[in-house]
mmCIF file of C-alpha atoms and ligand atoms in Angstrom:
data_model
loop_
_atom_site.group_PDB
_atom_site.id
_atom_site.type_symbol
_atom_site.label_atom_id
_atom_site.label_comp_id
_atom_site.label_asym_id
_atom_site.label_seq_id
_atom_site.Cartn_x
_atom_site.Cartn_y
_atom_site.Cartn_z
ATOM 1 C CA MET A 1 351.012 182.126 -118.456
ATOM 2 C CA ARG A 2 347.840 180.076 -118.772
ATOM 3 C CA TYR A 3 347.849 176.274 -118.585
ATOM 4 C CA GLU A 4 345.090 173.767 -119.184
ATOM 5 C CA LEU A 5 344.812 171.356 -116.254
ATOM 6 C CA CYS A 6 342.080 168.727 -116.573
ATOM 7 C CA ALA A 7 338.328 168.275 -116.783
ATOM 8 C CA SER A 8 336.643 169.830 -113.757
ATOM 9 C CA SER A 9 334.716 166.561 -113.263
ATOM 10 C CA GLU A 10 338.018 164.875 -112.345
ATOM 11 C CA ILE A 11 338.058 166.749 -109.018
ATOM 12 C CA PRO A 12 334.768 166.298 -107.119
ATOM 13 C CA GLU A 13 333.798 168.918 -104.545
ATOM 14 C CA GLY A 14 335.725 168.434 -101.317
ATOM 15 C CA LYS A 15 338.649 166.755 -103.103
ATOM 16 C CA SER A 16 342.020 167.841 -104.444
ATOM 17 C CA LYS A 17 344.500 166.657 -107.014
ATOM 18 C CA ALA A 18 348.266 167.084 -107.386
ATOM 19 C CA MET A 19 349.157 168.305 -110.862
ATOM 20 C CA GLN A 20 351.823 170.038 -112.902
ATOM 21 C CA ALA A 21 351.535 173.166 -115.051
ATOM 22 C CA GLY A 22 354.700 173.762 -117.061
ATOM 23 C CA GLU A 23 357.515 173.586 -114.493
ATOM 24 C CA THR A 24 355.219 174.315 -111.554
ATOM 25 C CA LYS A 25 353.916 171.562 -109.298
ATOM 26 C CA LEU A 26 350.628 172.439 -107.682
ATOM 27 C CA VAL A 27 347.558 171.057 -105.954
ATOM 28 C CA VAL A 28 344.110 171.952 -107.285
ATOM 29 C CA TYR A 29 341.241 171.949 -104.752
ATOM 30 C CA HIS A 30 337.500 171.925 -105.363
ATOM 31 C CA LEU A 31 335.767 173.932 -102.610
ATOM 32 C CA SER A 32 332.092 174.853 -102.377
ATOM 33 C CA ASP A 33 332.608 178.137 -104.266
ATOM 34 C CA GLY A 34 334.992 176.926 -106.941
ATOM 35 C CA PHE A 35 338.496 175.728 -107.732
ATOM 36 C CA TYR A 36 341.763 176.929 -106.209
ATOM 37 C CA ALA A 37 345.447 176.080 -106.580
ATOM 38 C CA THR A 38 348.371 176.177 -104.161
ATOM 39 C CA GLN A 39 351.982 175.124 -104.396
ATOM 40 C CA ALA A 40 352.361 171.346 -104.105
ATOM 41 C CA ARG A 41 354.819 171.233 -101.211
ATOM 42 C CA CYS A 42 354.250 172.399 -97.658
ATOM 43 C CA SER A 43 356.280 175.497 -96.811
ATOM 44 C CA HIS A 44 357.346 173.931 -93.488
ATOM 45 C CA MET A 45 359.330 170.835 -94.530
ATOM 46 C CA PHE A 46 358.094 170.208 -98.070
ATOM 47 C CA ALA A 47 355.626 167.369 -97.477
ATOM 48 C CA SER A 48 353.158 166.737 -100.296
ATOM 49 C CA LEU A 49 349.968 168.740 -99.809
ATOM 50 C CA GLY A 50 348.349 166.510 -102.403
ATOM 51 C CA LYS A 51 348.136 163.983 -99.568
ATOM 52 C CA GLY A 52 346.744 166.609 -97.205
ATOM 53 C CA LYS A 53 343.241 166.817 -95.803
ATOM 54 C CA ILE A 54 340.733 169.548 -96.657
ATOM 55 C CA VAL A 55 339.259 170.932 -93.424
ATOM 56 C CA ASP A 56 335.989 172.894 -93.159
ATOM 57 C CA ASP A 57 335.855 173.818 -96.872
ATOM 58 C CA LYS A 58 338.673 176.258 -96.107
ATOM 59 C CA CYS A 59 342.076 174.843 -95.171
ATOM 60 C CA VAL A 60 344.481 172.151 -96.267
ATOM 61 C CA GLN A 61 346.147 170.304 -93.415
ATOM 62 C CA CYS A 62 349.651 169.047 -94.119
ATOM 63 C CA PRO A 63 349.926 165.262 -93.607
ATOM 64 C CA LEU A 64 353.311 165.500 -91.875
ATOM 65 C CA HIS A 65 353.217 168.046 -89.007
ATOM 66 C CA ARG A 66 349.628 169.249 -89.444
ATOM 67 C CA ALA A 67 350.229 172.861 -90.420
ATOM 68 C CA ARG A 68 347.034 174.336 -91.887
ATOM 69 C CA PHE A 69 346.848 176.808 -94.746
ATOM 70 C CA ASP A 70 343.928 178.819 -96.077
ATOM 71 C CA ILE A 71 343.460 177.357 -99.565
ATOM 72 C CA ARG A 72 341.976 180.570 -100.983
ATOM 73 C CA THR A 73 344.802 182.863 -99.833
ATOM 74 C CA GLY A 74 347.731 180.583 -98.941
ATOM 75 C CA ASP A 75 347.899 182.175 -95.475
ATOM 76 C CA VAL A 76 348.993 180.095 -92.501
ATOM 77 C CA SER A 77 346.007 179.254 -90.263
ATOM 78 C CA GLU A 78 347.969 177.056 -87.867
ATOM 79 C CA TRP A 79 351.648 176.302 -87.965
ATOM 80 C CA ALA A 80 353.214 172.851 -87.527
ATOM 81 C CA ASN A 81 352.086 171.402 -84.197
ATOM 82 C CA PHE A 82 352.546 167.631 -84.399
ATOM 83 C CA PRO A 83 354.229 165.568 -83.016
ATOM 84 C CA PRO A 84 354.966 167.258 -79.687
ATOM 85 C CA GLY A 85 358.442 168.754 -79.922
ATOM 86 C CA VAL A 86 358.086 169.926 -83.524
ATOM 87 C CA GLN A 87 358.102 173.447 -82.088
ATOM 88 C CA LEU A 88 361.893 173.100 -81.726
ATOM 89 C CA LEU A 89 362.094 172.667 -85.492
ATOM 90 C CA ASN A 90 359.846 175.673 -85.948
ATOM 91 C CA VAL A 91 362.574 177.913 -84.533
ATOM 92 C CA VAL A 92 364.382 177.484 -87.849
ATOM 93 C CA ARG A 93 361.317 176.768 -89.990
ATOM 94 C CA GLY A 94 359.130 179.777 -89.288
ATOM 95 C CA GLU A 95 355.671 180.434 -90.682
ATOM 96 C CA LYS A 96 355.546 180.907 -94.433
ATOM 97 C CA LYS A 97 352.446 181.201 -96.580
ATOM 98 C CA LEU A 98 351.834 179.132 -99.712
ATOM 99 C CA ASP A 99 351.938 180.459 -103.248
ATOM 100 C CA THR A 100 348.485 180.397 -104.826
ATOM 101 C CA TRP A 101 347.281 180.860 -108.409
ATOM 102 C CA PRO A 102 343.856 181.609 -109.877
ATOM 103 C CA VAL A 103 341.957 178.703 -111.430
ATOM 104 C CA SER A 104 339.153 179.195 -113.930
ATOM 105 C CA GLU A 105 336.663 176.822 -115.488
ATOM 106 C CA GLU A 106 335.576 177.009 -119.103
ATOM 107 C CA ASN A 107 333.376 174.461 -120.860
ATOM 108 C CA GLY A 108 334.145 171.856 -118.242
ATOM 109 C CA GLN A 109 337.919 172.381 -118.380
ATOM 110 C CA LEU A 110 340.131 173.882 -115.674
ATOM 111 C CA PHE A 111 342.859 176.419 -116.381
ATOM 112 C CA VAL A 112 345.461 177.963 -114.089
ATOM 113 C CA GLU A 113 347.240 181.303 -114.475
ATOM 114 C CA ILE A 114 350.853 181.165 -113.277
HETATM 115 S S1 FES B 1 356.005 169.489 -93.619
HETATM 116 FE FE1 FES B 1 354.036 170.338 -93.536
HETATM 117 S S2 FES B 1 353.774 170.867 -91.485
HETATM 118 FE FE2 FES B 1 355.790 170.082 -91.570
#
């Protein structure tokens, strides 16, 4: 299903925004080659990726334990590694990629297909 999100000008390049489309919570990112969307919560321990940092025009870094995910694919680039000792938690919270959805831009508006 297709949902209208917001004006593309609301998300400058290099920034992201937490949003909702129907029942789905997501984060929309503006990278150098366009707009992308991932699930809103980190797959490790559900921290808000809307508060995450975009790294190298490629990854979102989770604010809690610093897992990094490829924004374009949802793949795990680095699993949770902070603070020291979090690896014990990782025994039960193994690597899991993020859900992603295609975002398109038409006449200055963003749409997501879920
Ligand atoms: S909650 Fe995101 S890395 Fe732990």
